[in-house]
């Protein structure tokens, strides 16, 4: 990824590395047994080491282990403490998964967790087992786990390219980077023999595997990948450790390549050479550009050449870095030390002998200053033609205002020294003339400060050295003084100018970091993809001064503009072809790239893992190249951050869709269960009664038919009411209702549901009228009374109580039964929800209370569920709350009862 900013000082611990170490305090440690393929013995090795740690007195448990019927592996589980798995119900089956809560409650020192890439059953706390492991680590529990190399996310497509098998269960690379890795390795021939002997798969499966995945060529390639990935992880951990200690040196456990690019023709050959070196060593490599004060004077052609070279490096797989420094050698040395690079590729252009005498050779200085780094020196083209050489006009020679200001400062110091000459000697006067030199260097640059130094020397000679009023000097000592003053002025100018240049570079780096931080801070809080896309376009356009559009693909329309800085943008055929190329291949296309350069736009793919999620197009208003070289690192960082944000929003949307599907499936299953039970029961009674009618009607038979038919009608009404609620088809007819009359009518209509219960109506007749829909309110009361009659203990009293307090009316239905589970009272209002272990688990469809809540909220009321707190027996209490806005007249509130 791009790097921009100063590198860490040599000998000083890296703050980021120290923070990562601090972050590990109190966490468990992860060890991964990495194998090239199934059957190499990862689980066996993990169990063996776990048993060894147990014999050493470490508290070890087996969280989950998959023996796959292998006798040797099963033998190692004997004598181990194994945490029982938990069953997860899924589509009518019981799936067993690791019980993470049981492990956390057991709190061992070490847990053995097999198959790190495993996908947990739906309904588990985490979708992936590696997330379970992360929770164990956060609790301070050490974990041993296993994984095969084909399950590593970054290598998934590489493995698929030669095995022709793409695994769906992957582990992020960050998990391996935080773990100690032990490679479990056996030669391919030995693994094939194990397979033929039936020690890996059953015989018929082994025969098929030998002809496909377990070929010797595949196993050799997988073995190499496993060894290299383990070496990379060890190298990264080693570098992080030495950085945290501030230890110098390259620590060349593995090769790390850096190619230093410049603005000269032929810089692209350096990139291609570095790519060949990196491929031959299979080493990571970085394209480095040093941004010095001289960079500000580059011509447009030079900027374009650097941008094209950086783009080429990106396309060839390099990380890119832009480091600000006062000098090229200084910047390269700092980056080499910070990256612990082992090899440097650099170009040497043809310079005149006079140029090298004046400025020295960058290559020679690097070779002398970097004895631990192998330096590859390649000849590159001639110097840039005169038309492309850095521009020295303008600020290079200083502005007229600077020279005027320097003259004024010298005159001011001369006047002040003249006024104080009677108390100052010549040495102190000479020191005063250093003030305008330093001020000019700080404010206006090197050349202006040199002018100030020369003017100060002349003023000092003319006004203060005898003979005064002439430029001649009588005393030879004063000749030395004048040259010392001039020399000090020149050195001071150089130092001050260099400090100013470094301050400017530091300020530019700080601005870049602040820009990225501000961009990410604004966009990270957005939860809408369309809003995020527009913010990306607007911010990139504002930060880089370009026109921006974002294209994404949808099933119906294909690749289309999703957001843009100007809604009127339309892409022509060439632009569309370049955008499609960038989206399909994941490579940069368009103007300034190497593909479809006739397009006016430059298209960058936004990648998330191995997916292309969008394409960002940029163009220049004046028709020039879309992006300058010095802007490329910032653009790359903005693209990376934008891709992460869009991927996060996509995953969040997918999770919402998955949750909606799960909810729909749960509702469908609950509905089928309710229909099969609550329709069949009354239908069975009606059918039996109808059969009995052949022998003559009796009052009991007629009553049964009426009661069960009414039950069926109520059930169908509840289904229709819930359908109306979910479809948003409720139509309210608000009217003033007397609560006493409404409660009395509902109790009368629900008398069959309340059989066997005494009804106590405690609703004062002087309660104010309320504005509700009479029919919907009646449905609410019927469902609450039906719920109380169904779940109250037989023979107990059901109370309907109304109170007017604190500006609101509370109408409560109380039963006497086991009550509701503490902390889960609100769940009773969910559709098809019946709480186990409570009085809400007996029969019913789970629709009645959901309808009460929906109707109440539609009328502006709220409904509460809880347990009785009036000091009587246990039981549930359901309350309808009428706010003051629904009260028609405000009668005098009762005192608290």
JSON list of N, CA and C in Angstrom, two decimals, residues 660-675 831-832:
[
{"chain": "A", "resi": 660, "resn": "UNK", "atom": "N", "xyz": [-33.01, -10.85, 7.27]},
{"chain": "A", "resi": 660, "resn": "UNK", "atom": "CA", "xyz": [-34.40, -10.82, 6.80]},
{"chain": "A", "resi": 660, "resn": "UNK", "atom": "C", "xyz": [-34.84, -12.20, 6.33]},
{"chain": "A", "resi": 661, "resn": "UNK", "atom": "N", "xyz": [-33.94, -12.91, 5.63]},
{"chain": "A", "resi": 661, "resn": "UNK", "atom": "CA", "xyz": [-34.27, -14.26, 5.18]},
{"chain": "A", "resi": 661, "resn": "UNK", "atom": "C", "xyz": [-34.46, -15.19, 6.37]},
{"chain": "A", "resi": 662, "resn": "UNK", "atom": "N", "xyz": [-33.57, -15.06, 7.36]},
{"chain": "A", "resi": 662, "resn": "UNK", "atom": "CA", "xyz": [-33.71, -15.89, 8.55]},
{"chain": "A", "resi": 662, "resn": "UNK", "atom": "C", "xyz": [-35.03, -15.61, 9.26]},
{"chain": "A", "resi": 663, "resn": "UNK", "atom": "N", "xyz": [-35.35, -14.32, 9.38]},
{"chain": "A", "resi": 663, "resn": "UNK", "atom": "CA", "xyz": [-36.62, -13.96, 10.02]},
{"chain": "A", "resi": 663, "resn": "UNK", "atom": "C", "xyz": [-37.80, -14.52, 9.25]},
{"chain": "A", "resi": 664, "resn": "UNK", "atom": "N", "xyz": [-37.73, -14.41, 7.91]},
{"chain": "A", "resi": 664, "resn": "UNK", "atom": "CA", "xyz": [-38.82, -14.93, 7.09]},
{"chain": "A", "resi": 664, "resn": "UNK", "atom": "C", "xyz": [-38.94, -16.43, 7.24]},
{"chain": "A", "resi": 665, "resn": "UNK", "atom": "N", "xyz": [-37.79, -17.13, 7.26]},
{"chain": "A", "resi": 665, "resn": "UNK", "atom": "CA", "xyz": [-37.83, -18.58, 7.43]},
{"chain": "A", "resi": 665, "resn": "UNK", "atom": "C", "xyz": [-38.39, -18.95, 8.80]},
{"chain": "A", "resi": 666, "resn": "UNK", "atom": "N", "xyz": [-37.97, -18.17, 9.81]},
{"chain": "A", "resi": 666, "resn": "UNK", "atom": "CA", "xyz": [-38.49, -18.46, 11.16]},
{"chain": "A", "resi": 666, "resn": "UNK", "atom": "C", "xyz": [-40.00, -18.24, 11.21]},
{"chain": "A", "resi": 667, "resn": "UNK", "atom": "N", "xyz": [-40.45, -17.15, 10.59]},
{"chain": "A", "resi": 667, "resn": "UNK", "atom": "CA", "xyz": [-41.89, -16.87, 10.59]},
{"chain": "A", "resi": 667, "resn": "UNK", "atom": "C", "xyz": [-42.65, -17.93, 9.81]},
{"chain": "A", "resi": 668, "resn": "UNK", "atom": "N", "xyz": [-42.05, -18.37, 8.68]},
{"chain": "A", "resi": 668, "resn": "UNK", "atom": "CA", "xyz": [-42.72, -19.40, 7.89]},
{"chain": "A", "resi": 668, "resn": "UNK", "atom": "C", "xyz": [-42.85, -20.69, 8.68]},
{"chain": "A", "resi": 669, "resn": "UNK", "atom": "N", "xyz": [-41.73, -21.08, 9.35]},
{"chain": "A", "resi": 669, "resn": "UNK", "atom": "CA", "xyz": [-41.78, -22.31, 10.14]},
{"chain": "A", "resi": 669, "resn": "UNK", "atom": "C", "xyz": [-42.77, -22.19, 11.29]},
{"chain": "A", "resi": 670, "resn": "UNK", "atom": "N", "xyz": [-42.77, -21.00, 11.94]},
{"chain": "A", "resi": 670, "resn": "UNK", "atom": "CA", "xyz": [-43.71, -20.81, 13.04]},
{"chain": "A", "resi": 670, "resn": "UNK", "atom": "C", "xyz": [-45.15, -20.81, 12.54]},
{"chain": "A", "resi": 671, "resn": "UNK", "atom": "N", "xyz": [-45.36, -20.19, 11.39]},
{"chain": "A", "resi": 671, "resn": "UNK", "atom": "CA", "xyz": [-46.72, -20.16, 10.83]},
{"chain": "A", "resi": 671, "resn": "UNK", "atom": "C", "xyz": [-47.20, -21.56, 10.49]},
{"chain": "A", "resi": 672, "resn": "UNK", "atom": "N", "xyz": [-46.33, -22.36, 9.86]},
{"chain": "A", "resi": 672, "resn": "UNK", "atom": "CA", "xyz": [-46.72, -23.73, 9.53]},
{"chain": "A", "resi": 672, "resn": "UNK", "atom": "C", "xyz": [-47.02, -24.52, 10.79]},
{"chain": "A", "resi": 673, "resn": "UNK", "atom": "N", "xyz": [-46.18, -24.31, 11.83]},
{"chain": "A", "resi": 673, "resn": "UNK", "atom": "CA", "xyz": [-46.43, -25.01, 13.08]},
{"chain": "A", "resi": 673, "resn": "UNK", "atom": "C", "xyz": [-47.76, -24.59, 13.69]},
{"chain": "A", "resi": 674, "resn": "UNK", "atom": "N", "xyz": [-48.04, -23.27, 13.65]},
{"chain": "A", "resi": 674, "resn": "UNK", "atom": "CA", "xyz": [-49.29, -22.78, 14.22]},
{"chain": "A", "resi": 674, "resn": "UNK", "atom": "C", "xyz": [-50.49, -23.28, 13.44]},
{"chain": "A", "resi": 675, "resn": "UNK", "atom": "N", "xyz": [-50.37, -23.22, 12.10]},
{"chain": "A", "resi": 675, "resn": "UNK", "atom": "CA", "xyz": [-51.49, -23.66, 11.27]},
{"chain": "A", "resi": 675, "resn": "UNK", "atom": "C", "xyz": [-51.76, -25.14, 11.48]},
{"chain": "A", "resi": 831, "resn": "UNK", "atom": "N", "xyz": [-43.58, -11.56, 16.68]},
{"chain": "A", "resi": 831, "resn": "UNK", "atom": "CA", "xyz": [-44.49, -12.42, 15.94]},
{"chain": "A", "resi": 831, "resn": "UNK", "atom": "C", "xyz": [-44.12, -13.88, 16.13]},
{"chain": "A", "resi": 832, "resn": "UNK", "atom": "N", "xyz": [-45.12, -14.70, 16.43]},
{"chain": "A", "resi": 832, "resn": "UNK", "atom": "CA", "xyz": [-44.98, -16.14, 16.62]},
{"chain": "A", "resi": 832, "resn": "UNK", "atom": "C", "xyz": [-44.05, -16.49, 17.78]}
]
